[in-house]
Each structure stands twice: as structure tokens, then as C-alpha cells.
PDB file of C-alpha atoms in Angstrom:
ATOM      1  CA  UNK A   1     -45.766   6.617   1.776  1.00 59.00           C
ATOM      2  CA  UNK A   2     -42.814   5.374   3.805  1.00 85.00           C
ATOM      3  CA  UNK A   3     -42.319   6.534   7.364  1.00 89.00           C
ATOM      4  CA  UNK A   4     -39.030   8.373   7.962  1.00 91.00           C
ATOM      5  CA  UNK A   5     -37.385  10.393  10.724  1.00 92.00           C
ATOM      6  CA  UNK A   6     -39.191  13.542   9.606  1.00 93.00           C
ATOM      7  CA  UNK A   7     -42.555  11.959  10.462  1.00 94.00           C
ATOM      8  CA  UNK A   8     -41.264  10.879  13.864  1.00 94.00           C
ATOM      9  CA  UNK A   9     -39.880  14.319  14.707  1.00 94.00           C
ATOM     10  CA  UNK A  10     -43.142  15.979  13.674  1.00 95.00           C
ATOM     11  CA  UNK A  11     -45.202  13.614  15.802  1.00 95.00           C
ATOM     12  CA  UNK A  12     -42.938  14.053  18.830  1.00 95.00           C
ATOM     13  CA  UNK A  13     -43.220  17.847  18.569  1.00 95.00           C
ATOM     14  CA  UNK A  14     -47.033  17.739  18.455  1.00 94.00           C
ATOM     15  CA  UNK A  15     -47.230  15.099  21.203  1.00 94.00           C
ATOM     16  CA  UNK A  16     -45.046  17.211  23.496  1.00 94.00           C
ATOM     17  CA  UNK A  17     -46.645  20.570  22.698  1.00 93.00           C
ATOM     18  CA  UNK A  18     -50.226  19.255  22.316  1.00 93.00           C
ATOM     19  CA  UNK A  19     -50.681  22.243  20.024  1.00 91.00           C
ATOM     20  CA  UNK A  20     -50.168  22.265  16.243  1.00 92.00           C
ATOM     21  CA  UNK A  21     -49.222  25.933  15.928  1.00 91.00           C
ATOM     22  CA  UNK A  22     -46.581  25.796  18.671  1.00 93.00           C
ATOM     23  CA  UNK A  23     -45.235  22.501  17.283  1.00 93.00           C
ATOM     24  CA  UNK A  24     -45.000  23.998  13.785  1.00 94.00           C
ATOM     25  CA  UNK A  25     -43.121  27.020  15.130  1.00 94.00           C
ATOM     26  CA  UNK A  26     -40.753  24.744  17.029  1.00 94.00           C
ATOM     27  CA  UNK A  27     -40.048  22.748  13.876  1.00 94.00           C
ATOM     28  CA  UNK A  28     -39.819  25.829  11.658  1.00 94.00           C
ATOM     29  CA  UNK A  29     -42.481  24.627   9.193  1.00 95.00           C
ATOM     30  CA  UNK A  30     -45.947  25.795   8.201  1.00 95.00           C
ATOM     31  CA  UNK A  31     -48.839  24.522  10.327  1.00 93.00           C
ATOM     32  CA  UNK A  32     -50.780  23.069   7.334  1.00 94.00           C
ATOM     33  CA  UNK A  33     -47.716  21.076   6.293  1.00 95.00           C
ATOM     34  CA  UNK A  34     -47.396  19.692   9.831  1.00 95.00           C
ATOM     35  CA  UNK A  35     -51.073  18.743   9.905  1.00 93.00           C
ATOM     36  CA  UNK A  36     -50.726  16.880   6.594  1.00 94.00           C
ATOM     37  CA  UNK A  37     -47.634  15.036   7.868  1.00 95.00           C
ATOM     38  CA  UNK A  38     -49.476  13.793  10.980  1.00 94.00           C
ATOM     39  CA  UNK A  39     -52.554  12.869   8.923  1.00 93.00           C
ATOM     40  CA  UNK A  40     -50.430  10.867   6.456  1.00 93.00           C
ATOM     41  CA  UNK A  41     -48.565   9.188   9.323  1.00 94.00           C
ATOM     42  CA  UNK A  42     -51.798   8.015  10.940  1.00 94.00           C
ATOM     43  CA  UNK A  43     -53.114   6.886   7.574  1.00 93.00           C
ATOM     44  CA  UNK A  44     -49.973   4.857   6.892  1.00 92.00           C
ATOM     45  CA  UNK A  45     -50.092   3.244  10.335  1.00 93.00           C
ATOM     46  CA  UNK A  46     -53.838   2.737  10.254  1.00 93.00           C
ATOM     47  CA  UNK A  47     -54.210   4.078  13.798  1.00 95.00           C
ATOM     48  CA  UNK A  48     -55.262   7.248  15.595  1.00 95.00           C
ATOM     49  CA  UNK A  49     -52.338   8.833  17.376  1.00 95.00           C
ATOM     50  CA  UNK A  50     -53.899  12.174  18.352  1.00 95.00           C
ATOM     51  CA  UNK A  51     -57.411  13.254  19.307  1.00 92.00           C
ATOM     52  CA  UNK A  52     -58.212  16.680  17.887  1.00 87.00           C
ATOM     53  CA  UNK A  53     -60.905  19.262  18.563  1.00 79.00           C
ATOM     54  CA  UNK A  54     -60.935  22.915  17.620  1.00 73.00           C
ATOM     55  CA  UNK A  55     -59.183  23.849  20.836  1.00 76.00           C
ATOM     56  CA  UNK A  56     -57.623  20.675  22.251  1.00 86.00           C
ATOM     57  CA  UNK A  57     -55.071  18.134  21.030  1.00 91.00           C
ATOM     58  CA  UNK A  58     -54.602  15.011  23.122  1.00 93.00           C
ATOM     59  CA  UNK A  59     -52.505  11.908  22.641  1.00 94.00           C
ATOM     60  CA  UNK A  60     -54.223   8.520  22.502  1.00 94.00           C
ATOM     61  CA  UNK A  61     -53.091   5.391  24.327  1.00 94.00           C
ATOM     62  CA  UNK A  62     -51.849   4.104  20.960  1.00 94.00           C
ATOM     63  CA  UNK A  63     -50.073   7.406  20.425  1.00 94.00           C
ATOM     64  CA  UNK A  64     -48.266   7.088  23.773  1.00 95.00           C
ATOM     65  CA  UNK A  65     -46.901   3.689  22.730  1.00 95.00           C
ATOM     66  CA  UNK A  66     -45.774   5.115  19.398  1.00 95.00           C
ATOM     67  CA  UNK A  67     -44.203   8.123  21.178  1.00 96.00           C
ATOM     68  CA  UNK A  68     -42.047   5.868  23.365  1.00 95.00           C
ATOM     69  CA  UNK A  69     -40.815   4.090  20.245  1.00 95.00           C
ATOM     70  CA  UNK A  70     -40.117   7.416  18.539  1.00 94.00           C
ATOM     71  CA  UNK A  71     -37.936   8.512  21.454  1.00 94.00           C
ATOM     72  CA  UNK A  72     -35.918   5.294  21.244  1.00 94.00           C
ATOM     73  CA  UNK A  73     -35.426   5.577  17.470  1.00 93.00           C
ATOM     74  CA  UNK A  74     -34.495   9.267  17.546  1.00 92.00           C
ATOM     75  CA  UNK A  75     -32.145   8.868  20.507  1.00 92.00           C
ATOM     76  CA  UNK A  76     -30.396   5.947  18.826  1.00 92.00           C
ATOM     77  CA  UNK A  77     -30.045   7.935  15.612  1.00 91.00           C
ATOM     78  CA  UNK A  78     -28.591  10.896  17.519  1.00 89.00           C
ATOM     79  CA  UNK A  79     -26.072   8.601  19.208  1.00 85.00           C
ATOM     80  CA  UNK A  80     -25.216   7.033  15.852  1.00 85.00           C
ATOM     81  CA  UNK A  81     -24.621  10.450  14.284  1.00 86.00           C
ATOM     82  CA  UNK A  82     -22.519  11.582  17.244  1.00 82.00           C
ATOM     83  CA  UNK A  83     -20.472   8.385  17.264  1.00 76.00           C
ATOM     84  CA  UNK A  84     -19.929   8.664  13.509  1.00 81.00           C
ATOM     85  CA  UNK A  85     -18.550  12.156  13.970  1.00 81.00           C
ATOM     86  CA  UNK A  86     -16.358  11.012  16.868  1.00 72.00           C
ATOM     87  CA  UNK A  87     -14.972   8.128  14.809  1.00 73.00           C
ATOM     88  CA  UNK A  88     -14.181  10.552  11.983  1.00 75.00           C
ATOM     89  CA  UNK A  89     -12.432  12.835  14.486  1.00 70.00           C
ATOM     90  CA  UNK A  90     -10.536   9.890  16.002  1.00 69.00           C
ATOM     91  CA  UNK A  91     -12.198  10.195  19.411  1.00 72.00           C
ATOM     92  CA  UNK A  92     -13.522   6.623  19.319  1.00 77.00           C
ATOM     93  CA  UNK A  93     -12.456   3.571  17.342  1.00 85.00           C
ATOM     94  CA  UNK A  94      -9.797   0.886  17.633  1.00 89.00           C
ATOM     95  CA  UNK A  95      -6.095   0.506  16.895  1.00 94.00           C
ATOM     96  CA  UNK A  96      -4.205  -2.727  16.273  1.00 96.00           C
ATOM     97  CA  UNK A  97      -0.739  -2.199  17.734  1.00 97.00           C
ATOM     98  CA  UNK A  98       2.249  -4.527  17.500  1.00 97.00           C
ATOM     99  CA  UNK A  99       5.212  -4.538  19.866  1.00 96.00           C
ATOM    100  CA  UNK A 100       8.530  -6.291  20.347  1.00 93.00           C
ATOM    101  CA  UNK A 101       9.905  -7.472  23.680  1.00 89.00           C
ATOM    102  CA  UNK A 102      12.288  -4.536  23.812  1.00 88.00           C
ATOM    103  CA  UNK A 103       9.412  -2.157  23.231  1.00 92.00           C
ATOM    104  CA  UNK A 104       7.123  -3.578  25.907  1.00 92.00           C
ATOM    105  CA  UNK A 105      10.001  -3.809  28.392  1.00 88.00           C
ATOM    106  CA  UNK A 106      10.845  -0.158  27.830  1.00 90.00           C
ATOM    107  CA  UNK A 107       8.817   2.964  27.136  1.00 91.00           C
ATOM    108  CA  UNK A 108       5.859   1.545  25.214  1.00 94.00           C
ATOM    109  CA  UNK A 109       3.689   0.750  28.282  1.00 95.00           C
ATOM    110  CA  UNK A 110       3.966   4.387  29.381  1.00 95.00           C
ATOM    111  CA  UNK A 111       3.133   5.594  25.856  1.00 96.00           C
ATOM    112  CA  UNK A 112       0.059   3.392  25.584  1.00 97.00           C
ATOM    113  CA  UNK A 113      -1.208   4.215  29.082  1.00 96.00           C
ATOM    114  CA  UNK A 114      -0.796   7.965  28.546  1.00 95.00           C
ATOM    115  CA  UNK A 115      -2.655   7.762  25.249  1.00 95.00           C
ATOM    116  CA  UNK A 116      -5.403   5.592  26.773  1.00 95.00           C
ATOM    117  CA  UNK A 117      -5.842   8.084  29.615  1.00 94.00           C
ATOM    118  CA  UNK A 118      -6.396  10.821  27.028  1.00 93.00           C
ATOM    119  CA  UNK A 119      -8.527   8.710  24.683  1.00 91.00           C
ATOM    120  CA  UNK A 120     -10.410   6.115  26.770  1.00 92.00           C
ATOM    121  CA  UNK A 121     -12.904   5.417  23.968  1.00 89.00           C
ATOM    122  CA  UNK A 122     -10.219   4.175  21.568  1.00 92.00           C
ATOM    123  CA  UNK A 123      -9.750   0.425  21.982  1.00 92.00           C
ATOM    124  CA  UNK A 124      -6.082  -0.629  21.857  1.00 95.00           C
ATOM    125  CA  UNK A 125      -5.663  -4.190  20.562  1.00 95.00           C
ATOM    126  CA  UNK A 126      -2.089  -5.267  21.348  1.00 96.00           C
ATOM    127  CA  UNK A 127      -0.161  -7.989  19.504  1.00 95.00           C
ATOM    128  CA  UNK A 128       3.310  -9.259  20.399  1.00 94.00           C
ATOM    129  CA  UNK A 129       5.543 -10.213  17.476  1.00 92.00           C
ATOM    130  CA  UNK A 130       9.075  -9.691  16.224  1.00 91.00           C
ATOM    131  CA  UNK A 131       9.997  -6.864  13.867  1.00 93.00           C
ATOM    132  CA  UNK A 132       9.877  -8.906  10.646  1.00 90.00           C
ATOM    133  CA  UNK A 133       6.393 -10.231  11.411  1.00 93.00           C
ATOM    134  CA  UNK A 134       5.121  -6.783  12.315  1.00 95.00           C
ATOM    135  CA  UNK A 135       6.398  -5.337   9.041  1.00 95.00           C
ATOM    136  CA  UNK A 136       4.527  -8.026   7.107  1.00 95.00           C
ATOM    137  CA  UNK A 137       1.374  -7.481   9.135  1.00 95.00           C
ATOM    138  CA  UNK A 138       1.575  -3.735   8.538  1.00 96.00           C
ATOM    139  CA  UNK A 139       2.011  -4.351   4.818  1.00 94.00           C
ATOM    140  CA  UNK A 140      -1.008  -6.687   4.816  1.00 94.00           C
ATOM    141  CA  UNK A 141      -3.046  -4.130   6.815  1.00 92.00           C
ATOM    142  CA  UNK A 142      -3.373  -6.491   9.768  1.00 94.00           C
ATOM    143  CA  UNK A 143      -1.734  -3.914  12.058  1.00 96.00           C
ATOM    144  CA  UNK A 144      -2.174  -0.130  12.225  1.00 95.00           C
ATOM    145  CA  UNK A 145       0.949   0.772  14.232  1.00 97.00           C
ATOM    146  CA  UNK A 146       4.051  -1.244  15.062  1.00 97.00           C
ATOM    147  CA  UNK A 147       6.749  -0.745  17.686  1.00 97.00           C
ATOM    148  CA  UNK A 148       9.795  -2.410  16.166  1.00 95.00           C
ATOM    149  CA  UNK A 149      13.585  -2.478  16.257  1.00 92.00           C
ATOM    150  CA  UNK A 150      14.794   0.199  13.854  1.00 82.00           C
ATOM    151  CA  UNK A 151      16.013   1.762  11.795  1.00 84.00           C
ATOM    152  CA  UNK A 152      13.520   0.901   9.023  1.00 90.00           C
ATOM    153  CA  UNK A 153      13.540   2.459   5.581  1.00 89.00           C
ATOM    154  CA  UNK A 154      10.678   1.218   3.411  1.00 90.00           C
ATOM    155  CA  UNK A 155       8.521   2.807   0.749  1.00 91.00           C
ATOM    156  CA  UNK A 156       5.089   3.970   1.986  1.00 92.00           C
ATOM    157  CA  UNK A 157       6.187   3.648   5.624  1.00 95.00           C
ATOM    158  CA  UNK A 158       7.019   6.328   8.160  1.00 95.00           C
ATOM    159  CA  UNK A 159       8.708   5.948  11.535  1.00 95.00           C
ATOM    160  CA  UNK A 160       9.188   7.900  14.735  1.00 95.00           C
ATOM    161  CA  UNK A 161      11.921   7.178  17.276  1.00 95.00           C
ATOM    162  CA  UNK A 162      10.447   6.298  20.677  1.00 94.00           C
ATOM    163  CA  UNK A 163      13.351   4.645  22.509  1.00 93.00           C
ATOM    164  CA  UNK A 164      17.152   4.568  22.276  1.00 93.00           C
ATOM    165  CA  UNK A 165      19.016   2.136  24.536  1.00 92.00           C
ATOM    166  CA  UNK A 166      22.595   1.281  25.441  1.00 93.00           C
ATOM    167  CA  UNK A 167      23.830  -2.316  25.324  1.00 95.00           C
ATOM    168  CA  UNK A 168      24.562  -4.227  28.517  1.00 95.00           C
ATOM    169  CA  UNK A 169      25.950  -7.607  29.513  1.00 96.00           C
ATOM    170  CA  UNK A 170      23.898  -9.906  31.781  1.00 97.00           C
ATOM    171  CA  UNK A 171      25.699 -12.579  33.824  1.00 96.00           C
ATOM    172  CA  UNK A 172      24.714 -14.927  36.629  1.00 95.00           C
ATOM    173  CA  UNK A 173      25.861 -14.318  40.189  1.00 94.00           C
ATOM    174  CA  UNK A 174      29.096 -16.177  40.735  1.00 92.00           C
ATOM    175  CA  UNK A 175      30.351 -15.452  37.214  1.00 95.00           C
ATOM    176  CA  UNK A 176      33.866 -14.016  37.075  1.00 94.00           C
ATOM    177  CA  UNK A 177      32.538 -10.677  35.802  1.00 95.00           C
ATOM    178  CA  UNK A 178      29.629 -10.385  38.242  1.00 94.00           C
ATOM    179  CA  UNK A 179      31.523  -8.025  40.572  1.00 95.00           C
ATOM    180  CA  UNK A 180      32.481  -5.590  37.785  1.00 94.00           C
ATOM    181  CA  UNK A 181      30.950  -2.118  37.464  1.00 95.00           C
ATOM    182  CA  UNK A 182      31.462  -2.238  33.681  1.00 95.00           C
ATOM    183  CA  UNK A 183      33.196  -4.393  31.054  1.00 95.00           C
ATOM    184  CA  UNK A 184      34.641  -3.908  27.604  1.00 95.00           C
ATOM    185  CA  UNK A 185      32.856  -5.828  24.870  1.00 94.00           C
ATOM    186  CA  UNK A 186      36.150  -7.386  23.792  1.00 94.00           C
ATOM    187  CA  UNK A 187      36.370  -9.112  27.192  1.00 95.00           C
ATOM    188  CA  UNK A 188      33.369 -11.240  26.184  1.00 95.00           C
ATOM    189  CA  UNK A 189      35.086 -12.764  23.153  1.00 95.00           C
ATOM    190  CA  UNK A 190      35.590 -16.179  24.784  1.00 94.00           C
ATOM    191  CA  UNK A 191      32.293 -16.258  26.688  1.00 95.00           C
ATOM    192  CA  UNK A 192      29.465 -18.657  25.911  1.00 96.00           C
ATOM    193  CA  UNK A 193      26.585 -16.478  24.725  1.00 95.00           C
ATOM    194  CA  UNK A 194      22.884 -17.188  25.220  1.00 95.00           C
ATOM    195  CA  UNK A 195      20.606 -15.451  22.726  1.00 94.00           C
ATOM    196  CA  UNK A 196      17.544 -15.688  20.511  1.00 90.00           C
ATOM    197  CA  UNK A 197      17.386 -17.355  17.115  1.00 89.00           C
ATOM    198  CA  UNK A 198      18.822 -15.519  14.141  1.00 85.00           C
ATOM    199  CA  UNK A 199      15.408 -15.507  12.430  1.00 85.00           C
ATOM    200  CA  UNK A 200      13.339 -14.288  15.385  1.00 86.00           C
ATOM    201  CA  UNK A 201      16.007 -11.803  16.488  1.00 89.00           C
ATOM    202  CA  UNK A 202      17.063 -10.743  12.992  1.00 88.00           C
ATOM    203  CA  UNK A 203      16.857  -7.008  13.588  1.00 88.00           C
ATOM    204  CA  UNK A 204      18.529  -7.163  16.999  1.00 90.00           C
ATOM    205  CA  UNK A 205      21.361  -9.205  15.484  1.00 91.00           C
ATOM    206  CA  UNK A 206      21.800  -6.537  12.814  1.00 90.00           C
ATOM    207  CA  UNK A 207      23.078  -4.387  15.687  1.00 91.00           C
ATOM    208  CA  UNK A 208      24.766  -7.051  17.822  1.00 92.00           C
ATOM    209  CA  UNK A 209      26.892  -8.895  15.247  1.00 93.00           C
ATOM    210  CA  UNK A 210      28.574  -5.767  13.777  1.00 93.00           C
ATOM    211  CA  UNK A 211      29.093  -4.514  17.331  1.00 92.00           C
ATOM    212  CA  UNK A 212      30.997  -7.680  18.288  1.00 94.00           C
ATOM    213  CA  UNK A 213      32.963  -7.714  15.032  1.00 94.00           C
ATOM    214  CA  UNK A 214      34.011  -4.151  15.695  1.00 93.00           C
ATOM    215  CA  UNK A 215      35.503  -5.453  18.961  1.00 93.00           C
ATOM    216  CA  UNK A 216      37.332  -8.206  17.076  1.00 94.00           C
ATOM    217  CA  UNK A 217      35.247 -11.356  17.592  1.00 95.00           C
ATOM    218  CA  UNK A 218      32.218 -13.342  16.486  1.00 94.00           C
ATOM    219  CA  UNK A 219      29.793 -14.040  19.354  1.00 93.00           C
ATOM    220  CA  UNK A 220      29.858 -17.706  20.371  1.00 93.00           C
ATOM    221  CA  UNK A 221      26.153 -18.490  20.743  1.00 94.00           C
ATOM    222  CA  UNK A 222      25.831 -21.850  22.503  1.00 94.00           C
ATOM    223  CA  UNK A 223      22.139 -21.798  23.487  1.00 93.00           C
ATOM    224  CA  UNK A 224      19.058 -20.141  22.028  1.00 92.00           C
ATOM    225  CA  UNK A 225      15.960 -18.941  23.836  1.00 91.00           C
ATOM    226  CA  UNK A 226      12.593 -18.173  22.258  1.00 85.00           C
ATOM    227  CA  UNK A 227      12.285 -14.842  24.066  1.00 89.00           C
ATOM    228  CA  UNK A 228      13.986 -12.597  26.603  1.00 91.00           C
ATOM    229  CA  UNK A 229      12.519 -14.474  29.552  1.00 91.00           C
ATOM    230  CA  UNK A 230      13.894 -17.774  28.237  1.00 92.00           C
ATOM    231  CA  UNK A 231      17.307 -16.231  27.528  1.00 94.00           C
ATOM    232  CA  UNK A 232      17.528 -14.843  31.053  1.00 94.00           C
ATOM    233  CA  UNK A 233      16.408 -18.173  32.457  1.00 94.00           C
ATOM    234  CA  UNK A 234      19.254 -19.955  30.659  1.00 95.00           C
ATOM    235  CA  UNK A 235      21.735 -17.359  31.889  1.00 95.00           C
ATOM    236  CA  UNK A 236      20.410 -17.771  35.418  1.00 94.00           C
ATOM    237  CA  UNK A 237      21.106 -21.520  35.115  1.00 93.00           C
ATOM    238  CA  UNK A 238      24.772 -20.692  34.539  1.00 93.00           C
ATOM    239  CA  UNK A 239      24.805 -21.839  30.903  1.00 94.00           C
ATOM    240  CA  UNK A 240      26.357 -18.657  29.633  1.00 95.00           C
ATOM    241  CA  UNK A 241      25.935 -14.872  29.517  1.00 96.00           C
ATOM    242  CA  UNK A 242      23.962 -12.616  27.200  1.00 96.00           C
ATOM    243  CA  UNK A 243      24.159  -9.177  25.612  1.00 96.00           C
ATOM    244  CA  UNK A 244      20.893  -7.229  25.623  1.00 95.00           C
ATOM    245  CA  UNK A 245      19.866  -3.606  26.142  1.00 93.00           C
ATOM    246  CA  UNK A 246      19.368  -1.484  29.219  1.00 92.00           C
ATOM    247  CA  UNK A 247      15.601  -2.103  29.501  1.00 90.00           C
ATOM    248  CA  UNK A 248      16.408  -5.682  30.564  1.00 91.00           C
ATOM    249  CA  UNK A 249      16.914  -4.239  34.054  1.00 90.00           C
ATOM    250  CA  UNK A 250      13.110  -4.317  34.337  1.00 87.00           C
ATOM    251  CA  UNK A 251      13.120  -8.098  33.870  1.00 87.00           C
ATOM    252  CA  UNK A 252      16.153  -9.573  35.631  1.00 88.00           C
ATOM    253  CA  UNK A 253      15.751 -11.755  38.712  1.00 83.00           C
ATOM    254  CA  UNK A 254      17.790 -11.838  41.901  1.00 87.00           C
ATOM    255  CA  UNK A 255      20.295 -14.323  40.463  1.00 91.00           C
ATOM    256  CA  UNK A 256      21.368 -12.056  37.608  1.00 95.00           C
ATOM    257  CA  UNK A 257      23.681  -9.052  37.326  1.00 96.00           C
ATOM    258  CA  UNK A 258      23.437  -6.336  34.650  1.00 96.00           C
ATOM    259  CA  UNK A 259      26.789  -4.809  33.674  1.00 96.00           C
ATOM    260  CA  UNK A 260      27.151  -1.732  31.399  1.00 95.00           C
ATOM    261  CA  UNK A 261      29.479  -2.009  28.400  1.00 94.00           C
ATOM    262  CA  UNK A 262      32.425   0.387  28.220  1.00 91.00           C
ATOM    263  CA  UNK A 263      33.471   2.280  25.087  1.00 84.00           C
ATOM    264  CA  UNK A 264      30.330   1.294  23.205  1.00 85.00           C
ATOM    265  CA  UNK A 265      28.461   4.255  21.772  1.00 85.00           C
ATOM    266  CA  UNK A 266      26.047   2.276  19.604  1.00 88.00           C
ATOM    267  CA  UNK A 267      22.416   2.276  20.743  1.00 91.00           C
ATOM    268  CA  UNK A 268      19.451   0.090  19.876  1.00 92.00           C
ATOM    269  CA  UNK A 269      16.503   2.072  18.524  1.00 93.00           C
ATOM    270  CA  UNK A 270      12.846   1.230  18.909  1.00 94.00           C
ATOM    271  CA  UNK A 271      10.619   3.081  16.468  1.00 95.00           C
ATOM    272  CA  UNK A 272       6.908   3.428  15.917  1.00 96.00           C
ATOM    273  CA  UNK A 273       6.134   2.527  12.310  1.00 97.00           C
ATOM    274  CA  UNK A 274       3.022   2.816  10.161  1.00 96.00           C
ATOM    275  CA  UNK A 275       1.922   2.773   6.539  1.00 94.00           C
ATOM    276  CA  UNK A 276       1.326   6.186   5.038  1.00 92.00           C
ATOM    277  CA  UNK A 277      -1.273   5.017   2.500  1.00 84.00           C
ATOM    278  CA  UNK A 278      -3.821   3.944   5.127  1.00 76.00           C
ATOM    279  CA  UNK A 279      -5.345   6.234   7.707  1.00 75.00           C
ATOM    280  CA  UNK A 280      -8.353   6.813   9.934  1.00 82.00           C
ATOM    281  CA  UNK A 281      -9.271   9.165  12.761  1.00 84.00           C
ATOM    282  CA  UNK A 282      -7.978   7.006  15.621  1.00 89.00           C
ATOM    283  CA  UNK A 283      -4.666   6.383  13.889  1.00 91.00           C
ATOM    284  CA  UNK A 284      -4.198  10.072  13.098  1.00 90.00           C
ATOM    285  CA  UNK A 285      -4.926  10.958  16.730  1.00 90.00           C
ATOM    286  CA  UNK A 286      -2.338   8.429  17.951  1.00 94.00           C
ATOM    287  CA  UNK A 287       0.308   9.713  15.541  1.00 94.00           C
ATOM    288  CA  UNK A 288      -0.390  13.276  16.661  1.00 93.00           C
ATOM    289  CA  UNK A 289       0.055  12.130  20.255  1.00 94.00           C
ATOM    290  CA  UNK A 290       3.465  10.626  19.383  1.00 94.00           C
ATOM    291  CA  UNK A 291       4.463  13.827  17.605  1.00 92.00           C
ATOM    292  CA  UNK A 292       3.583  15.990  20.601  1.00 90.00           C
ATOM    293  CA  UNK A 293       5.419  13.576  22.890  1.00 87.00           C
ATOM    294  CA  UNK A 294       8.651  14.256  20.988  1.00 80.00           C
ATOM    295  CA  UNK A 295      11.770  12.153  20.573  1.00 76.00           C
ATOM    296  CA  UNK A 296      13.478  10.470  23.556  1.00 71.00           C
TER     297      UNK A 296
END
């Protein structure tokens, strides 16, 4: 005979009731079957767990030790069952989430905090990377959700718009345009531009370059920064200006001025993206949260 949870539950019932008939009624089984289960359990263990007389059932010192162990095993099993159900329902688990600089500078922190407040038992593992890297990581199942520069149209992927931003110009104080309330994009045709690399900023450039061409010029990029912080640092040094999006207002220092662009209706989109052929409870709960949040 092997000892299983049924034996433990039967013993606990008898040990707590100290009465076979009441224990059998509590378990919903026949009293003879319960007696055989306890007898077989003691025989398998080679110990006496209960002292029996015609009228009295008492637990032995050995039985008390076994009872403590039974409680631990049964409680752990109950927690395991409950956690399994909660994982299936998406109440606990983990999500690997990617984000771009635009995303983390904009609405994504509020999205993640609101979701975490609602679902504190879901662990959010955050990874910064550019759009192209996130798309590869999603394809390779190394990320569950990405926040990337859209729009993205790929087979087996779905997206949801989370942020839509206007373009702005950032100049250093003392620049000829620093006093302006707004500028036309065409006025920047002869300016030295600071920006990211064409590979790292591929998706941003897919917006920026056509935007400049529409205004009749190719942007003259004279310096490249690895990220937004580096780009702003170079602008602050007076090495040029940059064209970014409105969320950069959250990052600029005292030596920089953000100027809206006139007559420019184009907007940069940040979308949540995920693969449709992989799913789990936590991911489904997050996607439902985004759906209820609605579009910006």
C-alpha cells in the first residue's frame, strides 16, 4: 500500500473527532471503511497512531507527530491547488513586458502601475529595447507583451493603440528659435540635427524622414546619441537641435526648450503588441485590462 492524501485526511478527521462514527460522517464514508483505512495506514507505517477501546479513541505521542506533518502536507496541497486555479485565471503569474523610450516616457508607467494595483500577485518583468528587438523577442517567445512604435502589421500579432503624440522641436537656450511659441518644420531645414542611429531608431525614422521630406528637406543629422538622454545631452551642449515627440517634456532639463511644430498633423503612435498564438491567464488578464482602458 502507498500512503496518499486520502489516508491523511482520514487520520486527521479521526484525530480531531476522537470518534470513528463522527469522523466517518464528516468524511461521508462508511465507518468500517474508515477503520480499515486507519488500520492499513498504521500497518504501512509500522506505528500505533491511535489508542482504541470500545468507548474511547485517543491519539498517541507518535500520532501527534504524524498529525502535525499531515496538517503541513494538506495545507501545502490546498495552497498548491488554489494557486494553480489562480494562475489559470490569471490572478497570479508573471509577464515579460518590453518598452521603448517613448513608451516609458509617456503613458506606459501609468498603465503598468494601474494594472499592478489591480493585480499585485502578477510579477511584471520589464525589459527596455527598441521596436525591432522587441518584435524579434516576441516572435521568439522571449517577451509576452511589447510597447513599441507603431503601426505594426504582422501575421499572428495583434496591437492596441496606447499613445498618440505630436512632434516637437527641442533646442538649447540661446538658440535663435528658443523664444518662439511654435515653428514650422520647414524652418529647420538648415539646422544641425541630433538624433539616434538609423538602426536603433528605425521605426521612429519611418515617421520622421517622410515628415521632413513633406516639408521639402532631408534632415541633416550631424551627431547621433544612443538614447533620448544622450540626444538631449548633445542638444544641451549646443551641438544642434532635435525633433522628438511631446512626451520629451518629461525629460528635458533647465537648459532646453520644447517648441511645438506648426501645421504638422502627423502623430507618433505607441502600441501594445502581442502574439496571438501564445496565451496564458496573466496575459489574458492584462489584455482585458488594456481593452477596458480604451484608446487614448
